């Protein structure tokens, strides 16, 4: 492997861009393909399938075996609200290899004592989200019940096509939320992407069980798509 | 992988910094698995010329053998394919106790920065 290619690969990973590294296993020749450049590639169909599934593997080509390795960005979870559920949720998400950021402008909630060992931003989401870039490999959960805090990041998550957007609140609370977002110009097909009431329906009681239900739903969507 | 997770323990980041520091470096990658292999396809182990390594290609079962082969690949400058499993004749020495089989591609990092 040429060091220049290794450097390009690490840069792409750092910038959270999905790339594939193709290795001809008989010659050792390698090349790197960005997910955005797949259309122009001679292996477009194969690469497209691989990028979608995230699966690396060997395929047969004229020269022999070609190893395709997909480097997709790691999944992230952005939690809006440094609330009790968030305290239970962040260690579960970390155990599932998610990089977690907790955001809450209320400094009484967003304390290091309540949230040690996790990235904590005691700022308004609109400020914090200038640093934490949302993308298709990010899940966003809004847990404050407070429209002043939740609505803007929910909107931002939908705009950024985050793979999962969930919001805490009863059907009634969510109904009002939908009204506000509709009034702000978000269309119904986009609003349907919000998971609310949040979490798998397992009869969860209390913060820890709700956190499990939320994490299970996020994993379901990441592995199986929207229907989870 | 995010900025935060890409620490100095990340094998690929480490491979780059070792090479920039002038060390001989090889990268081992799991390219194929059969049965209950401990690490999935795409897992990396990076090795320097002194046999220091980071990452994993198995649950610790074959790393020793991979490191040995990698140090040799750094010397020759040529990539090679390794295969491990219970069917392997060296199974009793360096095999996978889980009964799986894996193919590991070992390649030196060669070229100017």
mmCIF file of C-alpha atoms in Angstrom:
data_model
loop_
_atom_site.group_PDB
_atom_site.id
_atom_site.type_symbol
_atom_site.label_atom_id
_atom_site.label_comp_id
_atom_site.label_asym_id
_atom_site.label_seq_id
_atom_site.Cartn_x
_atom_site.Cartn_y
_atom_site.Cartn_z
ATOM 1 C CA UNK A 1 0.000 0.000 0.000
ATOM 2 C CA UNK A 2 1.295 3.415 -0.938
ATOM 3 C CA UNK A 3 1.480 5.879 1.976
ATOM 4 C CA UNK A 4 -0.324 8.526 -0.090
ATOM 5 C CA UNK A 5 -3.345 6.232 -0.383
ATOM 6 C CA UNK A 6 -3.246 5.493 3.349
ATOM 7 C CA UNK A 7 -3.187 9.214 4.017
ATOM 8 C CA UNK A 8 -6.162 9.816 1.671
ATOM 9 C CA UNK A 9 -8.035 7.033 3.439
ATOM 10 C CA UNK A 10 -7.415 8.478 6.890
ATOM 11 C CA UNK A 11 -8.424 11.950 5.712
ATOM 12 C CA UNK A 12 -11.713 10.587 4.364
ATOM 13 C CA UNK A 13 -12.372 8.761 7.634
ATOM 14 C CA UNK A 14 -11.625 11.896 9.633
ATOM 15 C CA UNK A 15 -13.985 13.929 7.435
ATOM 16 C CA UNK A 16 -16.676 11.235 7.750
ATOM 17 C CA UNK A 17 -16.786 10.496 4.017
ATOM 18 C CA UNK A 18 -17.572 6.906 2.979
ATOM 19 C CA UNK A 19 -14.849 5.425 0.753
ATOM 20 C CA UNK A 20 -13.965 2.042 -0.709
ATOM 21 C CA UNK A 21 -10.435 0.708 -1.020
ATOM 22 C CA UNK A 22 -10.034 -1.785 -3.884
ATOM 23 C CA UNK A 23 -7.110 -4.215 -3.748
ATOM 24 C CA UNK A 24 -6.172 -6.507 -6.628
ATOM 25 C CA UNK A 25 -5.061 -9.519 -4.597
ATOM 26 C CA UNK A 26 -2.838 -10.926 -7.356
ATOM 27 C CA UNK A 27 -0.909 -7.730 -8.141
ATOM 28 C CA UNK A 28 -1.298 -5.808 -4.873
ATOM 29 C CA UNK A 29 -2.521 -2.782 -6.837
ATOM 30 C CA UNK A 30 -4.880 -0.535 -4.900
ATOM 31 C CA UNK A 31 -7.194 2.353 -5.539
ATOM 32 C CA UNK A 32 -9.597 4.439 -3.508
ATOM 33 C CA UNK A 33 -13.136 5.356 -4.576
ATOM 34 C CA UNK A 34 -15.274 7.992 -2.858
ATOM 35 C CA UNK A 35 -18.936 7.060 -2.388
ATOM 36 C CA UNK A 36 -19.847 10.213 -4.335
ATOM 37 C CA UNK A 37 -17.795 9.138 -7.369
ATOM 38 C CA UNK A 38 -19.301 5.662 -7.720
ATOM 39 C CA UNK A 39 -21.398 6.509 -10.793
ATOM 40 C CA UNK A 40 -18.330 7.046 -12.976
ATOM 41 C CA UNK A 41 -16.584 3.879 -11.835
ATOM 42 C CA UNK A 42 -16.307 0.751 -14.027
ATOM 43 C CA UNK A 43 -17.522 -1.248 -10.988
ATOM 44 C CA UNK A 44 -20.398 1.163 -10.290
ATOM 45 C CA UNK A 45 -23.128 -1.453 -9.691
ATOM 46 C CA UNK A 46 -20.979 -3.596 -7.393
ATOM 47 C CA UNK A 47 -19.713 -0.600 -5.431
ATOM 48 C CA UNK A 48 -23.167 0.880 -5.054
ATOM 49 C CA UNK A 49 -24.455 -2.351 -3.501
ATOM 50 C CA UNK A 50 -21.436 -2.538 -1.214
ATOM 51 C CA UNK A 51 -21.762 1.076 -0.062
ATOM 52 C CA UNK A 52 -25.425 0.521 0.709
ATOM 53 C CA UNK A 53 -24.820 -2.638 2.755
ATOM 54 C CA UNK A 54 -21.498 -1.492 4.206
ATOM 55 C CA UNK A 55 -20.137 -4.993 3.572
ATOM 56 C CA UNK A 56 -16.552 -5.599 2.503
ATOM 57 C CA UNK A 57 -15.589 -8.688 0.524
ATOM 58 C CA UNK A 58 -13.863 -10.357 -2.402
ATOM 59 C CA UNK A 59 -15.215 -10.402 -5.959
ATOM 60 C CA UNK A 60 -13.904 -12.144 -9.078
ATOM 61 C CA UNK A 61 -12.516 -9.947 -11.844
ATOM 62 C CA UNK A 62 -10.539 -10.670 -15.049
ATOM 63 C CA UNK A 63 -7.212 -10.536 -13.243
ATOM 64 C CA UNK A 64 -8.365 -12.767 -10.359
ATOM 65 C CA UNK A 65 -9.589 -11.679 -6.952
ATOM 66 C CA UNK A 66 -10.436 -8.114 -6.025
ATOM 67 C CA UNK A 67 -10.942 -7.189 -2.377
ATOM 68 C CA UNK A 68 -13.359 -4.318 -1.807
ATOM 69 C CA UNK A 69 -13.197 -2.765 1.629
ATOM 70 C CA UNK A 70 -15.894 -0.288 2.580
ATOM 71 C CA UNK A 71 -14.873 2.341 5.107
ATOM 72 C CA UNK A 72 -18.132 3.900 6.328
ATOM 73 C CA UNK A 73 -18.067 6.531 9.045
ATOM 74 C CA UNK A 74 -18.861 5.239 12.523
ATOM 75 C CA UNK A 75 -22.344 5.901 13.800
ATOM 76 C CA UNK A 76 -22.985 8.835 16.094
ATOM 77 C CA UNK A 77 -25.762 9.693 18.464
ATOM 78 C CA UNK A 78 -26.643 13.272 19.294
ATOM 79 C CA UNK A 79 -28.845 13.506 22.380
ATOM 80 C CA UNK A 80 -30.805 16.723 22.871
ATOM 81 C CA UNK A 81 -31.487 17.060 26.573
ATOM 82 C CA UNK A 82 -29.256 16.186 29.523
ATOM 83 C CA UNK A 83 -32.193 14.488 31.216
ATOM 84 C CA UNK A 84 -32.567 11.304 33.242
ATOM 85 C CA UNK A 85 -33.192 9.121 30.154
ATOM 86 C CA UNK A 86 -30.040 10.568 28.566
ATOM 87 C CA UNK A 87 -28.003 9.509 31.595
ATOM 88 C CA UNK A 88 -29.139 5.925 30.999
ATOM 89 C CA UNK A 89 -28.912 6.171 27.202
ATOM 90 C CA UNK A 90 -25.391 7.440 26.638
ATOM 91 C CA UNK A 91 -23.503 4.468 28.204
ATOM 92 C CA UNK A 92 -25.731 1.990 26.325
ATOM 93 C CA UNK A 93 -25.045 3.803 23.051
ATOM 94 C CA UNK A 94 -21.326 3.896 23.780
ATOM 95 C CA UNK A 95 -21.348 0.153 24.474
ATOM 96 C CA UNK A 96 -22.889 -0.267 20.997
ATOM 97 C CA UNK A 97 -19.925 1.690 19.542
ATOM 98 C CA UNK A 98 -21.778 4.937 18.949
ATOM 99 C CA UNK A 99 -19.943 8.204 19.511
ATOM 100 C CA UNK A 100 -22.298 10.193 21.697
ATOM 101 C CA UNK A 101 -22.759 13.939 22.154
ATOM 102 C CA UNK A 102 -25.219 15.297 24.714
ATOM 103 C CA UNK A 103 -26.523 18.844 24.217
ATOM 104 C CA UNK A 104 -28.550 20.912 26.684
ATOM 105 C CA UNK A 105 -28.444 24.670 27.248
ATOM 106 C CA UNK A 106 -29.729 24.268 30.806
ATOM 107 C CA UNK A 107 -26.540 24.260 32.835
ATOM 108 C CA UNK A 108 -28.321 22.755 35.839
ATOM 109 C CA UNK A 109 -28.910 19.607 33.741
ATOM 110 C CA UNK A 110 -25.748 19.608 31.639
ATOM 111 C CA UNK A 111 -23.204 19.031 34.377
ATOM 112 C CA UNK A 112 -20.011 16.983 34.238
ATOM 113 C CA UNK A 113 -21.130 15.159 37.371
ATOM 114 C CA UNK A 114 -24.252 13.848 35.645
ATOM 115 C CA UNK A 115 -22.496 13.253 32.316
ATOM 116 C CA UNK A 116 -18.939 12.094 32.848
ATOM 117 C CA UNK A 117 -17.159 10.190 30.057
ATOM 118 C CA UNK A 118 -19.291 11.621 27.263
ATOM 119 C CA UNK A 119 -19.035 14.711 25.060
ATOM 120 C CA UNK A 120 -21.260 17.297 26.710
ATOM 121 C CA UNK A 121 -22.251 20.664 25.211
ATOM 122 C CA UNK A 122 -23.979 23.024 27.661
ATOM 123 C CA UNK A 123 -25.221 25.234 24.842
ATOM 124 C CA UNK A 124 -28.311 25.834 22.752
ATOM 125 C CA UNK A 125 -28.519 23.160 20.040
ATOM 126 C CA UNK A 126 -28.282 25.767 17.263
ATOM 127 C CA UNK A 127 -24.888 26.786 18.673
ATOM 128 C CA UNK A 128 -23.646 23.278 19.512
ATOM 129 C CA UNK A 129 -24.635 21.954 16.073
ATOM 130 C CA UNK A 130 -22.194 24.346 14.431
ATOM 131 C CA UNK A 131 -19.467 22.083 15.852
ATOM 132 C CA UNK A 132 -21.220 18.701 15.699
ATOM 133 C CA UNK A 133 -21.996 18.161 12.033
ATOM 134 C CA UNK A 134 -25.120 16.081 11.403
ATOM 135 C CA UNK A 135 -25.014 13.548 8.566
ATOM 136 C CA UNK A 136 -26.527 10.298 7.289
ATOM 137 C CA UNK A 137 -24.446 8.323 9.834
ATOM 138 C CA UNK A 138 -25.879 10.255 12.784
ATOM 139 C CA UNK A 139 -28.947 9.545 14.925
ATOM 140 C CA UNK A 140 -30.598 12.445 16.741
ATOM 141 C CA UNK A 141 -32.934 12.027 19.699
ATOM 142 C CA UNK A 142 -34.789 14.960 21.247
ATOM 143 C CA UNK A 143 -35.633 14.276 24.868
ATOM 144 C CA UNK A 144 -36.343 17.596 26.600
ATOM 145 C CA UNK A 145 -40.116 17.910 25.922
ATOM 146 C CA UNK A 146 -39.332 21.611 25.460
ATOM 147 C CA UNK A 147 -40.056 22.941 21.946
ATOM 148 C CA UNK A 148 -37.605 25.810 22.471
ATOM 149 C CA UNK A 149 -34.807 23.253 22.778
ATOM 150 C CA UNK A 150 -36.057 20.284 20.706
ATOM 151 C CA UNK A 151 -37.602 21.779 17.557
ATOM 152 C CA UNK A 152 -34.520 23.303 15.931
ATOM 153 C CA UNK A 153 -32.322 20.191 16.190
ATOM 154 C CA UNK A 154 -35.196 17.984 14.970
ATOM 155 C CA UNK A 155 -35.523 20.208 11.932
ATOM 156 C CA UNK A 156 -31.735 20.195 11.441
ATOM 157 C CA UNK A 157 -31.632 16.391 11.699
ATOM 158 C CA UNK A 158 -34.353 16.024 9.057
ATOM 159 C CA UNK A 159 -32.570 18.488 6.760
ATOM 160 C CA UNK A 160 -29.261 16.638 7.193
ATOM 161 C CA UNK A 161 -30.984 13.297 6.428
ATOM 162 C CA UNK A 162 -29.839 11.760 9.691
ATOM 163 C CA UNK A 163 -30.581 8.023 9.547
ATOM 164 C CA UNK A 164 -32.684 8.234 12.708
ATOM 165 C CA UNK A 165 -34.646 11.115 14.214
ATOM 166 C CA UNK A 166 -36.630 10.420 17.355
ATOM 167 C CA UNK A 167 -38.560 12.653 19.712
ATOM 168 C CA UNK A 168 -39.891 12.038 23.204
ATOM 169 C CA UNK A 169 -43.474 12.873 24.000
ATOM 170 C CA UNK A 170 -46.976 11.486 23.868
ATOM 171 C CA UNK A 171 -49.013 11.381 20.674
ATOM 172 C CA UNK A 172 -50.631 14.629 21.775
ATOM 173 C CA UNK A 173 -47.279 16.364 22.356
ATOM 174 C CA UNK A 174 -46.046 15.028 19.047
ATOM 175 C CA UNK A 175 -49.184 16.253 17.286
ATOM 176 C CA UNK A 176 -48.454 19.791 18.442
ATOM 177 C CA UNK A 177 -44.842 19.375 17.391
ATOM 178 C CA UNK A 178 -45.911 18.319 13.908
ATOM 179 C CA UNK A 179 -48.172 21.379 13.689
ATOM 180 C CA UNK A 180 -45.275 23.680 14.561
ATOM 181 C CA UNK A 181 -42.892 22.006 12.090
ATOM 182 C CA UNK A 182 -45.543 22.060 9.352
ATOM 183 C CA UNK A 183 -46.066 25.755 10.003
ATOM 184 C CA UNK A 184 -42.313 26.173 9.643
ATOM 185 C CA UNK A 185 -42.543 24.658 6.167
ATOM 186 C CA UNK A 186 -41.562 21.004 6.723
ATOM 187 C CA UNK A 187 -43.557 18.701 4.441
ATOM 188 C CA UNK A 188 -45.510 15.663 5.682
ATOM 189 C CA UNK A 189 -43.335 13.087 3.907
ATOM 190 C CA UNK A 190 -40.317 14.484 5.774
ATOM 191 C CA UNK A 191 -42.190 14.646 9.099
ATOM 192 C CA UNK A 192 -43.035 10.949 8.772
ATOM 193 C CA UNK A 193 -39.376 10.199 9.342
ATOM 194 C CA UNK A 194 -39.610 11.288 12.981
ATOM 195 C CA UNK A 195 -39.913 8.331 15.347
ATOM 196 C CA UNK A 196 -42.486 9.408 17.925
ATOM 197 C CA UNK A 197 -43.428 8.375 20.470
ATOM 198 C CA UNK A 198 -39.771 7.418 20.626
ATOM 199 C CA UNK A 199 -38.464 3.874 21.066
ATOM 200 C CA UNK A 200 -39.673 0.346 20.401
ATOM 201 C CA UNK A 201 -43.003 -0.436 22.014
ATOM 202 C CA UNK A 202 -41.845 -2.781 24.789
ATOM 203 C CA UNK A 203 -43.858 -1.261 27.602
ATOM 204 C CA UNK A 204 -40.740 0.428 28.947
ATOM 205 C CA UNK A 205 -41.110 1.953 32.411
ATOM 206 C CA UNK A 206 -38.584 4.375 33.800
ATOM 207 C CA UNK A 207 -35.528 6.032 32.263
ATOM 208 C CA UNK A 208 -33.325 2.936 31.899
ATOM 209 C CA UNK A 209 -35.960 0.866 30.130
ATOM 210 C CA UNK A 210 -36.913 3.762 27.864
ATOM 211 C CA UNK A 211 -33.223 4.147 27.013
ATOM 212 C CA UNK A 212 -33.100 0.455 26.030
ATOM 213 C CA UNK A 213 -36.224 0.878 23.860
ATOM 214 C CA UNK A 214 -34.711 3.938 22.162
ATOM 215 C CA UNK A 215 -31.357 2.272 21.535
ATOM 216 C CA UNK A 216 -33.025 -0.874 20.193
ATOM 217 C CA UNK A 217 -35.013 1.236 17.739
ATOM 218 C CA UNK A 218 -31.910 3.121 16.607
ATOM 219 C CA UNK A 219 -30.053 -0.155 16.032
ATOM 220 C CA UNK A 220 -33.071 -1.579 14.182
ATOM 221 C CA UNK A 221 -33.158 1.389 11.811
ATOM 222 C CA UNK A 222 -29.390 1.275 11.262
ATOM 223 C CA UNK A 223 -29.481 -2.449 10.417
ATOM 224 C CA UNK A 224 -32.846 -2.863 8.721
ATOM 225 C CA UNK A 225 -33.995 0.549 7.571
ATOM 226 C CA UNK A 226 -36.965 2.704 8.431
ATOM 227 C CA UNK A 227 -39.467 0.031 9.456
ATOM 228 C CA UNK A 228 -37.890 -0.790 12.841
ATOM 229 C CA UNK B 1 -15.085 6.870 12.730
ATOM 230 C CA UNK B 2 -15.188 10.336 14.190
ATOM 231 C CA UNK B 3 -12.501 12.802 15.097
ATOM 232 C CA UNK B 4 -12.727 11.727 18.707
ATOM 233 C CA UNK B 5 -12.530 8.008 18.036
ATOM 234 C CA UNK B 6 -9.603 8.370 15.629
ATOM 235 C CA UNK B 7 -7.081 8.378 18.410
ATOM 236 C CA UNK B 8 -3.529 7.145 18.359
ATOM 237 C CA UNK B 9 -4.814 3.595 18.920
ATOM 238 C CA UNK B 10 -6.567 3.500 15.549
ATOM 239 C CA UNK B 11 -4.541 1.000 13.480
ATOM 240 C CA UNK B 12 -4.724 2.936 10.204
ATOM 241 C CA UNK B 13 -3.839 6.256 11.836
ATOM 242 C CA UNK B 14 -1.008 4.530 13.653
ATOM 243 C CA UNK B 15 0.265 2.952 10.410
ATOM 244 C CA UNK B 16 0.439 6.395 8.824
ATOM 245 C CA UNK B 17 2.266 8.010 11.729
ATOM 246 C CA UNK B 18 4.709 5.093 12.066
ATOM 247 C CA UNK B 19 5.545 5.359 8.367
ATOM 248 C CA UNK B 20 5.986 9.144 8.629
ATOM 249 C CA UNK B 21 8.358 8.531 11.543
ATOM 250 C CA UNK B 22 10.507 6.456 9.194
ATOM 251 C CA UNK B 23 9.552 3.013 10.476
ATOM 252 C CA UNK B 24 8.938 -0.010 8.265
ATOM 253 C CA UNK B 25 5.221 -0.760 8.451
ATOM 254 C CA UNK B 26 2.914 -3.503 7.212
ATOM 255 C CA UNK B 27 -0.836 -3.737 7.311
ATOM 256 C CA UNK B 28 -2.735 -7.021 7.694
ATOM 257 C CA UNK B 29 -6.405 -7.192 6.694
ATOM 258 C CA UNK B 30 -8.973 -9.964 7.106
ATOM 259 C CA UNK B 31 -10.233 -10.389 3.515
ATOM 260 C CA UNK B 32 -12.342 -13.535 3.847
ATOM 261 C CA UNK B 33 -13.867 -15.609 6.639
ATOM 262 C CA UNK B 34 -15.646 -18.955 6.886
ATOM 263 C CA UNK B 35 -17.542 -20.268 9.865
ATOM 264 C CA UNK B 36 -17.322 -18.557 13.208
ATOM 265 C CA UNK B 37 -14.383 -16.235 12.620
ATOM 266 C CA UNK B 38 -13.667 -13.972 15.584
ATOM 267 C CA UNK B 39 -13.104 -10.737 13.653
ATOM 268 C CA UNK B 40 -15.080 -9.614 10.600
ATOM 269 C CA UNK B 41 -13.814 -8.995 7.076
ATOM 270 C CA UNK B 42 -11.991 -5.666 6.963
ATOM 271 C CA UNK B 43 -10.400 -5.931 10.425
ATOM 272 C CA UNK B 44 -6.869 -4.568 10.554
ATOM 273 C CA UNK B 45 -3.654 -5.339 12.358
ATOM 274 C CA UNK B 46 -0.718 -3.009 11.734
ATOM 275 C CA UNK B 47 2.831 -4.075 12.440
ATOM 276 C CA UNK B 48 6.193 -2.272 12.470
ATOM 277 C CA UNK B 49 9.591 -3.726 11.576
ATOM 278 C CA UNK B 50 10.337 -4.431 15.252
ATOM 279 C CA UNK B 51 7.176 -6.493 15.647
ATOM 280 C CA UNK B 52 5.139 -3.878 17.532
ATOM 281 C CA UNK B 53 1.493 -4.134 16.572
ATOM 282 C CA UNK B 54 -1.955 -2.627 17.078
ATOM 283 C CA UNK B 55 -5.430 -3.878 16.151
ATOM 284 C CA UNK B 56 -6.507 -7.473 15.587
ATOM 285 C CA UNK B 57 -7.378 -10.016 12.902
ATOM 286 C CA UNK B 58 -8.579 -12.714 15.311
ATOM 287 C CA UNK B 59 -9.252 -13.066 18.993
ATOM 288 C CA UNK B 60 -5.518 -13.248 19.595
ATOM 289 C CA UNK B 61 -5.176 -16.759 18.133
ATOM 290 C CA UNK B 62 -3.108 -16.011 15.025
ATOM 291 C CA UNK B 63 -1.711 -12.535 15.639
ATOM 292 C CA UNK B 64 1.720 -13.943 16.512
ATOM 293 C CA UNK B 65 2.008 -15.700 13.168
ATOM 294 C CA UNK B 66 0.712 -12.663 11.272
ATOM 295 C CA UNK B 67 3.256 -10.395 12.969
ATOM 296 C CA UNK B 68 6.059 -12.809 11.999
ATOM 297 C CA UNK B 69 4.945 -12.838 8.353
ATOM 298 C CA UNK B 70 4.429 -9.071 8.355
ATOM 299 C CA UNK B 71 7.962 -8.347 9.535
ATOM 300 C CA UNK B 72 9.161 -10.488 6.627
ATOM 301 C CA UNK B 73 6.885 -8.598 4.212
ATOM 302 C CA UNK B 74 8.396 -5.326 5.414
ATOM 303 C CA UNK B 75 11.856 -6.706 4.542
ATOM 304 C CA UNK B 76 10.896 -8.021 1.089
ATOM 305 C CA UNK B 77 8.531 -5.159 0.248
ATOM 306 C CA UNK B 78 6.048 -7.683 -1.175
ATOM 307 C CA UNK B 79 2.458 -8.427 -0.140
ATOM 308 C CA UNK B 80 1.346 -11.969 0.721
ATOM 309 C CA UNK B 81 -1.799 -13.921 1.538
ATOM 310 C CA UNK B 82 -2.079 -16.003 4.715
ATOM 311 C CA UNK B 83 -4.718 -18.533 5.604
ATOM 312 C CA UNK B 84 -5.550 -19.871 9.048
ATOM 313 C CA UNK B 85 -8.024 -22.411 10.314
ATOM 314 C CA UNK B 86 -8.573 -25.862 11.709
ATOM 315 C CA UNK B 87 -7.893 -27.328 8.261
ATOM 316 C CA UNK B 88 -4.461 -25.748 8.340
ATOM 317 C CA UNK B 89 -1.574 -28.119 9.021
ATOM 318 C CA UNK B 90 -0.299 -25.746 11.696
ATOM 319 C CA UNK B 91 -3.692 -25.785 13.389
ATOM 320 C CA UNK B 92 -2.294 -27.117 16.621
ATOM 321 C CA UNK B 93 0.207 -24.298 16.808
ATOM 322 C CA UNK B 94 -1.551 -21.299 15.311
ATOM 323 C CA UNK B 95 -5.151 -22.132 14.602
ATOM 324 C CA UNK B 96 -8.528 -20.732 15.412
ATOM 325 C CA UNK B 97 -9.975 -22.514 18.396
ATOM 326 C CA UNK B 98 -13.441 -21.389 17.295
ATOM 327 C CA UNK B 99 -13.277 -23.675 14.269
ATOM 328 C CA UNK B 100 -13.446 -20.860 11.742
ATOM 329 C CA UNK B 101 -11.107 -20.112 8.871
ATOM 330 C CA UNK B 102 -9.758 -16.751 7.794
ATOM 331 C CA UNK B 103 -7.631 -15.329 4.979
ATOM 332 C CA UNK B 104 -5.395 -12.417 5.922
ATOM 333 C CA UNK B 105 -3.740 -10.173 3.344
ATOM 334 C CA UNK B 106 -0.435 -8.722 4.518
ATOM 335 C CA UNK B 107 1.040 -5.750 2.675
ATOM 336 C CA UNK B 108 3.923 -3.428 3.430
ATOM 337 C CA UNK B 109 3.453 0.341 3.265
ATOM 338 C CA UNK B 110 5.869 1.218 0.475
ATOM 339 C CA UNK B 111 6.613 4.538 -1.214
ATOM 340 C CA UNK B 112 7.521 8.165 -0.547
ATOM 341 C CA UNK B 113 5.281 10.211 1.728
#
